[in-house]
Coordinates of C-alpha atoms in Angstrom, one line a residue:
Chain A
M15 CA 11.8 -9.8 13.3
M16 CA 14.6 -7.4 12.7
N17 CA 14.0 -3.8 13.9
L18 CA 15.7 -0.9 12.3
T19 CA 16.4 2.2 14.4
V20 CA 17.6 5.6 13.6
S21 CA 20.4 5.9 16.2
Q22 CA 21.8 9.4 15.2
S23 CA 20.7 12.3 13.0
I24 CA 22.1 15.6 12.0
K25 CA 20.5 18.6 10.2
I26 CA 22.6 21.5 8.9
E27 CA 20.7 24.5 7.5
N28 CA 20.6 28.3 7.9
K29 CA 24.0 28.4 9.8
K30 CA 22.5 26.1 12.4
V31 CA 23.5 22.5 13.2
F32 CA 21.1 20.2 15.1
L33 CA 22.5 16.9 16.3
N34 CA 19.8 14.5 17.3
R35 CA 17.4 17.5 17.2
Q36 CA 19.5 19.4 19.8
L37 CA 21.2 22.7 18.7
Y38 CA 24.9 21.8 18.5
F39 CA 26.4 24.8 16.7
E40 CA 25.2 28.1 15.4
M41 CA 26.6 31.1 13.5
P42 CA 25.2 34.5 12.4
Q43 CA 22.9 34.3 9.3
D44 CA 25.3 36.4 7.2
T45 CA 28.2 34.0 7.6
D46 CA 29.4 32.6 4.3
F47 CA 29.7 28.9 3.6
P48 CA 33.5 28.6 3.8
T49 CA 33.6 30.5 7.2
F50 CA 30.7 28.5 8.5
T51 CA 32.1 25.1 7.6
K52 CA 35.6 26.0 8.8
A53 CA 34.2 27.1 12.1
L54 CA 32.1 23.9 12.4
Y55 CA 35.2 21.9 11.5
K56 CA 37.1 23.5 14.3
H57 CA 34.2 23.2 16.7
A58 CA 34.0 19.4 16.0
E59 CA 37.8 19.3 16.6
T60 CA 38.3 17.7 13.2
K61 CA 41.8 17.0 12.0
Y62 CA 41.7 16.3 8.3
P63 CA 43.5 18.8 6.1
K64 CA 42.1 17.3 2.9
F65 CA 38.7 18.8 4.0
F66 CA 39.9 22.2 2.6
K67 CA 40.6 20.7 -0.8
M68 CA 37.1 19.4 -1.2
D69 CA 34.4 21.3 -3.1
K70 CA 31.5 22.7 -1.2
L71 CA 29.2 19.8 -1.7
A72 CA 31.7 17.2 -0.5
R73 CA 32.7 19.5 2.4
L74 CA 29.1 19.8 3.5
G75 CA 28.5 16.0 3.3
F76 CA 31.8 15.3 5.0
I77 CA 31.4 17.6 7.9
A78 CA 27.8 16.4 8.5
A79 CA 29.1 12.8 8.7
E80 CA 32.0 14.0 10.9
V81 CA 29.7 15.6 13.5
L82 CA 27.1 12.8 13.3
L83 CA 29.6 10.1 14.0
N84 CA 31.5 12.3 16.5
G85 CA 34.6 10.1 16.9
Q86 CA 32.5 6.9 17.0
S87 CA 34.2 4.1 15.0
L88 CA 31.5 2.1 13.3
T89 CA 34.1 -0.3 11.8
E90 CA 34.7 -1.5 15.4
E91 CA 31.1 -2.5 15.6
Y92 CA 30.4 -3.8 12.1
P93 CA 32.4 -5.3 9.2
S94 CA 33.6 -2.4 7.1
D95 CA 32.0 -3.9 3.9
K96 CA 28.6 -3.9 5.6
I97 CA 28.5 -0.2 6.3
G98 CA 26.7 1.7 3.5
V99 CA 26.3 5.4 2.6
I100 CA 23.2 6.2 0.6
L101 CA 22.5 9.9 -0.2
S102 CA 20.2 12.0 -2.3
N103 CA 20.3 15.5 -3.6
S104 CA 18.6 17.9 -6.0
S105 CA 21.4 19.9 -7.5
S106 CA 23.9 17.1 -8.2
T107 CA 27.2 19.0 -8.5
I108 CA 25.8 22.2 -10.1
D109 CA 28.0 24.5 -8.1
I110 CA 31.3 22.9 -9.1
D111 CA 30.0 22.2 -12.6
T112 CA 29.6 26.0 -13.1
E113 CA 33.0 26.7 -11.6
Y114 CA 34.6 24.1 -13.8
Y115 CA 32.7 25.3 -16.9
N116 CA 33.9 28.9 -16.3
T117 CA 37.5 27.7 -16.6
I118 CA 36.9 26.0 -20.0
K119 CA 34.3 28.2 -21.7
D120 CA 36.9 30.2 -23.7
K121 CA 37.7 27.5 -26.2
D122 CA 40.8 29.2 -27.5
N123 CA 42.3 29.6 -24.1
Y124 CA 41.4 27.2 -21.4
F125 CA 43.1 25.4 -18.6
P126 CA 40.9 22.7 -17.2
S127 CA 41.7 21.6 -13.6
P128 CA 41.6 18.0 -12.6
A129 CA 41.2 19.1 -9.0
L130 CA 37.9 20.8 -9.9
F131 CA 36.8 18.2 -12.5
V132 CA 37.0 15.2 -10.1
Y133 CA 34.3 16.9 -7.9
T134 CA 31.9 17.2 -10.8
L135 CA 30.4 13.8 -9.8
P136 CA 28.0 13.8 -6.8
N137 CA 29.1 10.5 -5.4
I138 CA 32.6 11.9 -4.7
M139 CA 31.2 13.2 -1.4
I140 CA 30.2 9.6 -0.6
G141 CA 33.8 8.5 -1.5
E142 CA 35.2 11.2 0.9
I143 CA 33.0 9.9 3.7
C144 CA 34.0 6.3 3.0
I145 CA 37.7 7.2 2.9
R146 CA 37.5 9.1 6.2
H147 CA 35.6 6.4 8.1
K148 CA 36.9 3.3 6.3
F149 CA 33.5 2.2 5.0
N150 CA 33.7 -0.4 2.3
G151 CA 29.9 -1.0 1.9
E152 CA 27.1 0.0 -0.4
N153 CA 27.0 3.4 -2.1
N154 CA 24.3 5.0 -4.0
L155 CA 23.5 8.6 -5.0
F156 CA 20.0 9.5 -6.1
V157 CA 19.1 12.8 -7.7
E158 CA 15.6 14.0 -7.0
K159 CA 13.7 17.3 -7.1
E160 CA 13.3 17.3 -3.4
F161 CA 14.1 14.9 -0.6
N162 CA 11.9 11.8 -1.0
P163 CA 12.4 9.9 2.3
D164 CA 9.8 7.4 1.2
F165 CA 12.0 6.1 -1.6
Q166 CA 15.2 6.1 0.4
I167 CA 13.6 4.2 3.3
K168 CA 12.3 1.5 0.9
Y169 CA 15.7 1.3 -0.7
I170 CA 17.7 1.1 2.6
N171 CA 15.2 -1.4 4.0
G172 CA 15.9 -3.5 0.9
L173 CA 19.7 -3.3 1.6
F174 CA 19.1 -4.6 5.1
D175 CA 16.7 -7.3 3.9
Q176 CA 19.2 -8.5 1.3
Q177 CA 21.9 -8.5 4.0
R178 CA 23.9 -6.0 2.0
V179 CA 24.3 -3.7 4.9
Q180 CA 24.3 -4.0 8.7
A181 CA 24.6 -0.2 9.3
C182 CA 23.8 2.6 6.9
L183 CA 24.2 6.3 6.6
G184 CA 21.3 7.9 4.7
G185 CA 20.1 11.3 3.9
W186 CA 20.1 14.4 1.8
V187 CA 23.1 16.7 1.0
D188 CA 22.4 19.5 -1.4
Y189 CA 24.5 22.6 -2.3
S190 CA 23.8 25.3 -4.9
T191 CA 24.2 29.0 -5.1
K192 CA 20.6 29.2 -3.9
G193 CA 21.5 27.6 -0.6
Y194 CA 22.5 24.4 1.1
E195 CA 21.1 21.8 3.4
A196 CA 22.4 18.5 4.9
F197 CA 20.4 15.9 6.7
L198 CA 22.1 12.7 7.6
F199 CA 20.9 9.8 9.7
L200 CA 22.4 6.5 10.9
V201 CA 20.3 3.3 10.6
E202 CA 21.2 0.3 12.7
M203 CA 19.6 -2.9 13.8
A204 CA 18.3 -3.0 17.3
D205 CA 16.3 -5.4 19.6
E206 CA 14.1 -2.5 20.3
A207 CA 13.9 0.5 17.9
K208 CA 13.8 3.7 20.0
I209 CA 13.3 5.7 16.9
P210 CA 11.9 3.3 14.3
F211 CA 13.2 3.7 10.8
N212 CA 10.0 4.8 9.1
I213 CA 8.6 7.8 7.2
E214 CA 7.1 9.4 10.4
S215 CA 10.4 9.3 12.2
I216 CA 12.4 10.6 9.3
L217 CA 10.1 13.4 8.5
K218 CA 10.1 14.4 12.2
L219 CA 13.9 14.4 12.3
Y220 CA 14.1 16.3 9.0
K221 CA 11.7 19.1 9.9
Chain B
M1 CA 11.7 -13.9 -3.6
A2 CA 10.7 -13.2 -7.1
D3 CA 13.1 -13.7 -10.0
V4 CA 13.9 -10.6 -12.1
Y5 CA 13.9 -11.2 -15.8
V6 CA 15.4 -9.2 -18.7
V7 CA 12.5 -8.9 -21.1
G8 CA 13.8 -6.2 -23.5
D9 CA 17.0 -4.3 -24.3
S10 CA 18.5 -1.7 -26.6
I11 CA 21.7 -0.1 -27.5
V12 CA 22.1 3.3 -29.2
S13 CA 25.7 4.1 -30.1
S14 CA 28.2 4.7 -32.8
L15 CA 27.6 1.2 -33.9
G16 CA 23.8 1.4 -34.4
F17 CA 20.4 2.0 -33.1
S18 CA 19.4 -1.4 -31.7
S19 CA 21.0 -4.2 -29.8
D20 CA 21.0 -6.4 -32.9
E21 CA 22.7 -3.7 -35.1
N22 CA 25.3 -3.1 -32.5
L23 CA 26.0 -6.8 -31.8
G24 CA 26.1 -7.5 -35.5
N25 CA 28.8 -5.0 -36.0
I26 CA 30.8 -6.2 -33.0
I27 CA 30.7 -9.8 -34.1
N28 CA 32.1 -8.6 -37.4
G29 CA 35.0 -7.0 -35.5
I30 CA 33.8 -3.4 -36.3
G31 CA 34.5 -0.7 -33.7
G32 CA 33.0 2.7 -33.4
I33 CA 35.9 4.8 -32.2
K34 CA 36.9 7.3 -34.9
T35 CA 38.9 10.5 -35.1
C36 CA 36.7 13.3 -33.9
T37 CA 37.4 16.7 -35.4
D38 CA 34.5 18.5 -33.8
K39 CA 36.1 21.7 -32.5
S40 CA 33.2 22.4 -30.2
L41 CA 34.3 19.3 -28.3
S42 CA 38.1 19.7 -28.4
P43 CA 40.4 22.1 -30.3
E44 CA 42.6 19.1 -31.2
A45 CA 41.3 16.0 -32.9
F46 CA 40.9 13.0 -30.6
P47 CA 39.5 9.5 -30.9
A48 CA 35.9 9.1 -29.8
S49 CA 32.8 7.0 -30.4
Q50 CA 30.0 9.3 -31.6
V51 CA 26.3 8.7 -32.3
D52 CA 25.3 9.7 -35.9
D53 CA 23.4 13.0 -35.4
Q54 CA 21.3 12.8 -38.6
R55 CA 20.2 9.2 -37.8
L56 CA 19.4 10.1 -34.2
I57 CA 17.2 13.1 -35.3
K58 CA 15.4 10.9 -37.9
K59 CA 14.8 8.1 -35.4
F60 CA 13.6 10.5 -32.8
Q61 CA 11.2 12.5 -35.2
A62 CA 9.7 9.1 -36.2
L63 CA 8.3 9.0 -32.6
N64 CA 6.3 12.2 -33.2
P65 CA 7.5 14.2 -30.3
E66 CA 5.2 17.1 -29.3
K67 CA 8.0 19.4 -28.1
E68 CA 11.7 19.9 -28.2
Y69 CA 14.0 17.5 -26.5
T70 CA 17.8 17.7 -25.9
R71 CA 20.2 15.4 -27.5
F72 CA 20.7 13.6 -24.1
E73 CA 16.9 13.1 -23.7
Q74 CA 16.6 12.0 -27.4
L75 CA 19.2 9.3 -26.9
L76 CA 17.4 8.0 -23.8
I77 CA 13.9 8.1 -25.4
V78 CA 15.0 6.4 -28.7
S79 CA 16.7 3.6 -26.7
M80 CA 13.9 3.1 -24.3
H81 CA 11.3 3.1 -27.1
D82 CA 13.3 0.5 -29.0
A83 CA 13.7 -1.7 -25.9
L84 CA 10.0 -1.4 -25.0
S85 CA 8.8 -2.2 -28.6
K86 CA 10.0 -5.8 -28.1
T87 CA 8.0 -6.3 -24.8
S88 CA 4.4 -6.2 -23.6
I89 CA 5.4 -4.0 -20.7
D90 CA 3.1 -1.0 -20.1
P91 CA 5.2 2.1 -19.5
T92 CA 2.1 4.0 -18.3
S93 CA 1.5 1.7 -15.4
E94 CA 2.1 2.6 -11.8
E95 CA 3.8 -0.8 -11.5
T96 CA 6.5 0.2 -13.9
L97 CA 9.4 2.2 -12.5
F98 CA 11.8 4.3 -14.7
V99 CA 15.4 4.2 -13.5
I100 CA 17.8 6.6 -15.3
S101 CA 21.6 6.3 -15.1
T102 CA 23.8 9.3 -16.0
T103 CA 26.8 11.2 -14.9
K104 CA 26.3 14.6 -16.5
G105 CA 22.8 14.5 -18.2
N106 CA 22.2 17.8 -20.1
I107 CA 25.6 19.1 -19.4
D108 CA 25.7 20.9 -22.8
L109 CA 23.1 23.3 -21.5
H110 CA 25.8 25.2 -19.6
D111 CA 26.5 26.6 -23.0
K112 CA 24.6 29.9 -23.3
E113 CA 23.3 29.4 -26.8
K114 CA 21.9 25.9 -26.0
K115 CA 20.5 27.1 -22.7
K116 CA 18.3 29.6 -24.5
A117 CA 16.4 26.8 -26.4
Y118 CA 15.3 24.9 -23.3
D119 CA 13.9 25.5 -19.9
P120 CA 17.1 26.1 -17.8
E121 CA 15.8 23.7 -15.2
R122 CA 16.6 20.8 -17.6
I123 CA 20.3 21.1 -16.5
H124 CA 19.1 19.2 -13.4
L125 CA 19.2 15.5 -13.8
W126 CA 15.8 15.0 -12.2
A127 CA 14.2 17.5 -14.6
A128 CA 15.7 15.7 -17.7
A129 CA 14.5 12.4 -16.3
A130 CA 11.1 13.8 -15.7
E131 CA 10.9 14.9 -19.3
V132 CA 11.7 11.3 -20.4
G133 CA 9.2 9.8 -18.0
A134 CA 6.5 12.2 -19.2
F135 CA 7.3 11.3 -22.9
F136 CA 6.2 7.8 -22.1
K137 CA 3.4 9.0 -19.8
N138 CA 4.8 7.1 -16.8
P139 CA 3.0 8.1 -13.6
N140 CA 6.0 7.6 -11.2
T141 CA 8.9 9.9 -10.4
P142 CA 11.9 8.4 -12.2
V143 CA 14.8 7.3 -10.0
V144 CA 18.0 9.0 -11.1
I145 CA 21.3 7.3 -10.2
S146 CA 24.5 9.3 -10.6
N147 CA 27.5 7.3 -9.3
A148 CA 30.2 8.0 -11.8
C149 CA 31.2 5.2 -14.1
I150 CA 29.3 2.5 -12.1
S151 CA 26.0 4.3 -12.6
G152 CA 24.7 1.8 -15.2
V153 CA 25.5 -1.4 -13.4
L154 CA 24.3 0.1 -10.1
A155 CA 21.0 1.2 -11.8
I156 CA 20.4 -2.4 -12.9
V157 CA 21.2 -3.8 -9.4
T158 CA 19.0 -1.1 -7.8
A159 CA 16.0 -1.7 -10.1
A160 CA 16.3 -5.5 -9.7
G161 CA 16.4 -5.1 -5.9
L162 CA 13.2 -3.0 -5.9
I163 CA 11.4 -5.6 -8.1
R164 CA 12.6 -8.4 -5.9
Q165 CA 11.3 -6.6 -2.8
G166 CA 7.9 -6.4 -4.5
Q167 CA 8.0 -2.6 -4.8
Y168 CA 7.4 -2.6 -8.6
K169 CA 6.6 -5.3 -11.2
N170 CA 8.7 -3.8 -14.0
A171 CA 11.5 -1.4 -14.4
I172 CA 12.8 0.4 -17.4
V173 CA 16.4 1.0 -16.7
A174 CA 18.1 3.4 -19.1
G175 CA 21.4 5.1 -19.1
A176 CA 23.0 7.8 -21.3
D177 CA 25.7 10.4 -21.6
I178 CA 26.6 12.7 -24.4
L179 CA 30.1 13.8 -25.5
S180 CA 30.7 17.3 -24.4
H181 CA 33.5 19.8 -24.1
F182 CA 33.0 19.6 -20.4
V183 CA 33.7 15.9 -20.1
V184 CA 36.4 15.8 -22.9
S185 CA 38.4 18.6 -21.3
G186 CA 38.0 17.1 -17.9
F187 CA 39.5 13.7 -19.0
Q188 CA 42.2 15.6 -20.9
S189 CA 43.1 17.4 -17.7
F190 CA 43.5 14.0 -16.1
L191 CA 45.7 13.0 -19.0
S192 CA 43.6 9.9 -19.2
L193 CA 42.7 9.9 -22.9
S194 CA 44.6 7.7 -25.3
P195 CA 45.7 9.3 -28.6
Q196 CA 44.5 6.1 -30.3
P197 CA 41.4 3.9 -29.9
C198 CA 41.8 2.4 -26.4
R199 CA 43.4 -1.0 -25.9
P200 CA 42.0 -2.6 -22.8
F201 CA 44.3 -5.0 -20.8
D202 CA 47.0 -4.6 -23.5
K203 CA 50.6 -4.1 -22.8
N204 CA 50.6 -0.8 -24.8
R205 CA 47.4 0.6 -23.4
D206 CA 47.8 4.3 -22.6
G207 CA 44.4 5.6 -21.6
L208 CA 40.7 5.5 -22.4
S209 CA 38.6 6.6 -25.3
L210 CA 35.4 8.5 -24.7
G211 CA 32.1 7.7 -26.2
E212 CA 28.5 8.6 -26.1
G213 CA 25.3 6.6 -26.3
A214 CA 22.3 5.2 -24.5
G215 CA 21.2 1.8 -23.5
C216 CA 18.1 0.3 -22.0
I217 CA 17.2 -2.9 -20.2
V218 CA 13.6 -3.7 -19.3
L219 CA 13.2 -5.8 -16.2
S220 CA 10.1 -7.6 -15.0
N221 CA 9.1 -10.2 -12.4
D222 CA 7.2 -11.9 -15.2
A223 CA 9.3 -13.7 -17.7
G224 CA 6.7 -13.4 -20.4
N225 CA 7.0 -16.1 -23.0
K226 CA 10.6 -15.8 -24.0
S227 CA 13.1 -14.5 -21.4
K228 CA 15.4 -16.9 -19.8
I229 CA 17.9 -14.3 -18.5
T230 CA 17.7 -13.1 -14.9
V231 CA 19.4 -10.5 -12.9
A232 CA 20.3 -12.8 -10.1
G233 CA 22.2 -10.5 -7.7
G234 CA 24.7 -7.7 -7.2
S235 CA 26.7 -5.6 -4.9
C236 CA 28.3 -2.2 -4.6
N237 CA 31.4 -1.6 -2.5
N238 CA 33.7 1.4 -1.9
D239 CA 37.5 1.2 -1.9
A240 CA 37.7 3.7 1.0
N241 CA 41.1 4.6 -0.5
H242 CA 41.2 7.5 -3.0
I243 CA 38.6 9.6 -4.9
S244 CA 40.3 9.5 -8.3
G245 CA 42.5 6.5 -8.4
P246 CA 41.5 2.8 -7.9
S247 CA 42.8 0.8 -5.0
R248 CA 46.1 -1.0 -5.6
T249 CA 44.7 -4.1 -4.0
G250 CA 41.4 -3.9 -5.8
E251 CA 39.7 -4.1 -2.5
G252 CA 36.3 -2.6 -3.3
L253 CA 35.9 -4.5 -6.5
Y254 CA 37.1 -7.7 -4.8
L255 CA 34.4 -7.2 -2.2
A256 CA 31.7 -6.4 -4.8
I257 CA 32.5 -9.6 -6.7
K258 CA 32.5 -11.6 -3.4
Q259 CA 29.1 -10.3 -2.2
A260 CA 27.5 -10.6 -5.7
L261 CA 28.6 -14.2 -6.0
K262 CA 27.6 -15.0 -2.4
S263 CA 24.1 -13.5 -3.0
T264 CA 23.5 -15.9 -5.9
G265 CA 25.3 -19.0 -4.4
I266 CA 27.7 -19.2 -7.4
D267 CA 31.3 -20.1 -6.8
P268 CA 34.0 -18.0 -8.5
G269 CA 35.0 -21.1 -10.5
E270 CA 31.5 -21.5 -11.9
V271 CA 31.3 -18.1 -13.6
G272 CA 30.9 -18.4 -17.4
F273 CA 32.7 -15.2 -18.3
I274 CA 33.4 -11.7 -16.9
S275 CA 32.4 -8.5 -18.6
A276 CA 35.0 -6.2 -17.2
H277 CA 35.1 -2.4 -16.9
G278 CA 38.4 -2.4 -18.9
T279 CA 38.8 1.3 -19.6
A280 CA 42.3 0.8 -20.8
T281 CA 43.9 3.2 -18.3
P282 CA 47.0 1.6 -16.8
F283 CA 45.6 1.6 -13.3
N284 CA 42.1 0.5 -13.9
D285 CA 42.9 -2.6 -15.9
E286 CA 45.7 -3.6 -13.5
M287 CA 43.4 -3.2 -10.5
E288 CA 40.6 -5.3 -12.1
S289 CA 43.1 -8.1 -12.9
I290 CA 44.1 -8.1 -9.2
S291 CA 40.5 -8.3 -8.0
I292 CA 39.8 -11.1 -10.4
A293 CA 43.0 -12.9 -9.4
R294 CA 42.2 -12.6 -5.7
H295 CA 39.1 -14.7 -6.4
N296 CA 41.3 -17.3 -8.3
M297 CA 39.3 -16.6 -11.4
H298 CA 42.4 -16.7 -13.7
N299 CA 40.8 -19.2 -16.0
I300 CA 37.5 -17.4 -16.4
P301 CA 37.3 -15.6 -19.8
V302 CA 37.3 -11.8 -19.4
N303 CA 36.4 -9.1 -22.0
S304 CA 36.1 -5.4 -22.2
M305 CA 33.7 -3.7 -24.6
K306 CA 35.5 -0.3 -24.4
G307 CA 37.4 -0.9 -27.7
Y308 CA 34.0 -0.9 -29.6
W309 CA 32.1 2.0 -27.9
G310 CA 34.7 3.8 -25.9
H311 CA 33.7 4.8 -22.4
T312 CA 30.1 5.9 -22.5
L313 CA 30.0 6.8 -18.8
G314 CA 26.3 6.6 -17.6
A315 CA 25.4 4.3 -20.6
A316 CA 28.5 2.0 -20.2
G317 CA 27.1 -0.3 -17.5
I318 CA 23.8 -0.7 -19.4
I319 CA 25.1 -1.3 -22.9
E320 CA 27.9 -3.6 -21.8
T321 CA 25.3 -5.6 -19.8
V322 CA 23.2 -5.8 -22.9
A323 CA 26.2 -7.2 -24.8
A324 CA 26.7 -9.8 -22.0
I325 CA 23.0 -10.8 -22.2
H326 CA 23.5 -11.4 -25.9
S327 CA 26.6 -13.5 -25.2
L328 CA 24.6 -15.6 -22.7
R329 CA 21.7 -16.1 -25.1
N330 CA 23.9 -17.1 -28.0
N331 CA 26.7 -18.9 -26.1
I332 CA 29.4 -16.7 -27.6
L333 CA 32.4 -14.9 -26.1
I334 CA 33.1 -11.5 -27.6
P335 CA 36.7 -10.6 -28.1
T336 CA 38.3 -7.5 -26.5
K337 CA 38.9 -5.1 -29.3
G338 CA 42.4 -3.5 -29.1
Y339 CA 43.9 -6.2 -27.0
S340 CA 46.8 -8.1 -28.5
E341 CA 49.6 -8.5 -26.0
H342 CA 48.9 -9.2 -22.3
G343 CA 49.6 -6.1 -20.2
V344 CA 48.4 -6.7 -16.7
S345 CA 50.4 -8.4 -14.0
E346 CA 47.9 -11.2 -13.3
P347 CA 47.6 -13.9 -15.9
I348 CA 43.9 -13.5 -16.4
R349 CA 42.3 -14.9 -19.5
V350 CA 41.4 -11.9 -21.7
I351 CA 39.2 -13.0 -24.7
S352 CA 41.0 -12.2 -27.9
E353 CA 38.9 -14.2 -30.4
L354 CA 35.3 -14.7 -31.1
S355 CA 34.5 -18.2 -29.7
E356 CA 31.6 -20.4 -28.6
K357 CA 31.1 -21.5 -25.0
K358 CA 28.1 -22.9 -23.3
L359 CA 27.2 -20.2 -20.9
T360 CA 24.8 -20.2 -17.9
N361 CA 25.9 -17.1 -16.1
C362 CA 28.0 -14.0 -16.4
L363 CA 29.7 -11.5 -14.0
K364 CA 29.6 -7.8 -15.0
I365 CA 31.8 -5.4 -13.1
A366 CA 32.5 -1.7 -13.0
S367 CA 34.6 0.8 -11.1
G368 CA 34.6 4.5 -10.9
F369 CA 35.7 7.8 -9.4
G370 CA 34.8 8.1 -5.7
G371 CA 36.2 4.7 -5.2
C372 CA 33.0 2.9 -6.1
N373 CA 32.7 -0.5 -7.5
A374 CA 29.8 -2.6 -8.6
A375 CA 29.2 -6.3 -9.6
L376 CA 26.2 -7.9 -11.1
I377 CA 25.3 -11.5 -11.9
L378 CA 23.3 -12.5 -14.9
Q379 CA 21.9 -16.0 -15.0
K380 CA 20.3 -18.1 -17.7
K381 CA 17.4 -20.2 -16.5

């Protein structure tokens, strides 16, 4: 019987970052998103200038994965094509959609930018994480009103059952003008699951 | 593990409002890409594949809707209704899951005038999907998959996996996207639109053609009394290379094909034909030819359907899979419209004429922005 365990988790909300439920980083409540994510990037000693070209959603997903994996190279432990990234969110890419739309709404005088347009797909953040960490495995991006861990757990369990993944990042990364939230977890196989990959564990980590 | 059968299908596009109408046109060599002069989409005319507005409204009103639905939602509903009408699947059952594939959903609601007519929440993909689910009185929350151009293929693989796992008995997998100023201008900014109807795998290909439409595939663990086509397996793999350009080695697609074949126990040489993504951009088609060649599948017939429907984004993977299902059922190979002179570096066998071949399986592939790639195997029992 294969046991799945949640080996790492990260939660970013309200200018606070919790790594494995411990406070990792914090900034004043009135800090804006670019300042907060830039400070977090420096705090995590990230060196990846492309980060600053990403839209806000991709930046949020990217930095969450960065802090979660914290220099750990999963590709040394697993075949790269067996490491998946499965994420959900509610707002898809509404923030960058609005920004892009504003550049084209004057139909007589518009200059669409490919650098903006490419980020109008929510799975781009998964692509950014895969490029950074050299993950060649399963991707999926689900859009749901609110985080539905039940569905994601079923889906990720299915990927392990069908031997399509041996390790998988899952979670929720949402950005809109109303606010933002990231919750990522790493699921791996283990002889003994310290934190079993089930709804109770995920809800507890997400809270 | 349970087999997953295709028990119903539908295509709504520039070429018609059912699978049979679409395939009938295609077999007669008719394509749906025309010059589009709609200034609300682009100030300059461009080739595109558009759904007939008047026919869509008529088809939709015939379903007696009790409220207003957007064009995107109407496309989905008309296509799902058509696919369901050929099955005994109960859409109101808890055992039936709705899976919706789209990239931009109700993107036209960014426009202030259109926004006024609908609840602004409908801009959210989950809200549009919920409207569609409610139309059919489905009790489950629809699953919405938004993975760029592989959304449709990935939606089918995802739904089939959930049925195989025993989570649901049936899935109604539908995909749609509409032509919008948003998407047209974006592809123009990437300089990826061809000034002519697209020419997949051709030497003179110079970009893609955009299209709109919807498609639906009804899956069930019960074959009913007629289906012999199964979704046998699939895989999704990332290039981990670039967010807006395909890998030069075709790594992600190579891996997706490898895993999909492995999951079904089919050798590359046993594949009946390949339904490629074939967008007709120089890089995409070249990359696909490399991935196919890396599996030594040079002799397997390959087609692209983009010359008939253009690139319909969230609908593409669904409607192209429906076309592949019809090929399997009828033992025919559909030619690649727009292809005349070989234009990729690998000598893959691009289908250029309608022909007959005894088929038992098919490989459907797709690749998209974000470096994602998907492969799906259909099998005939």
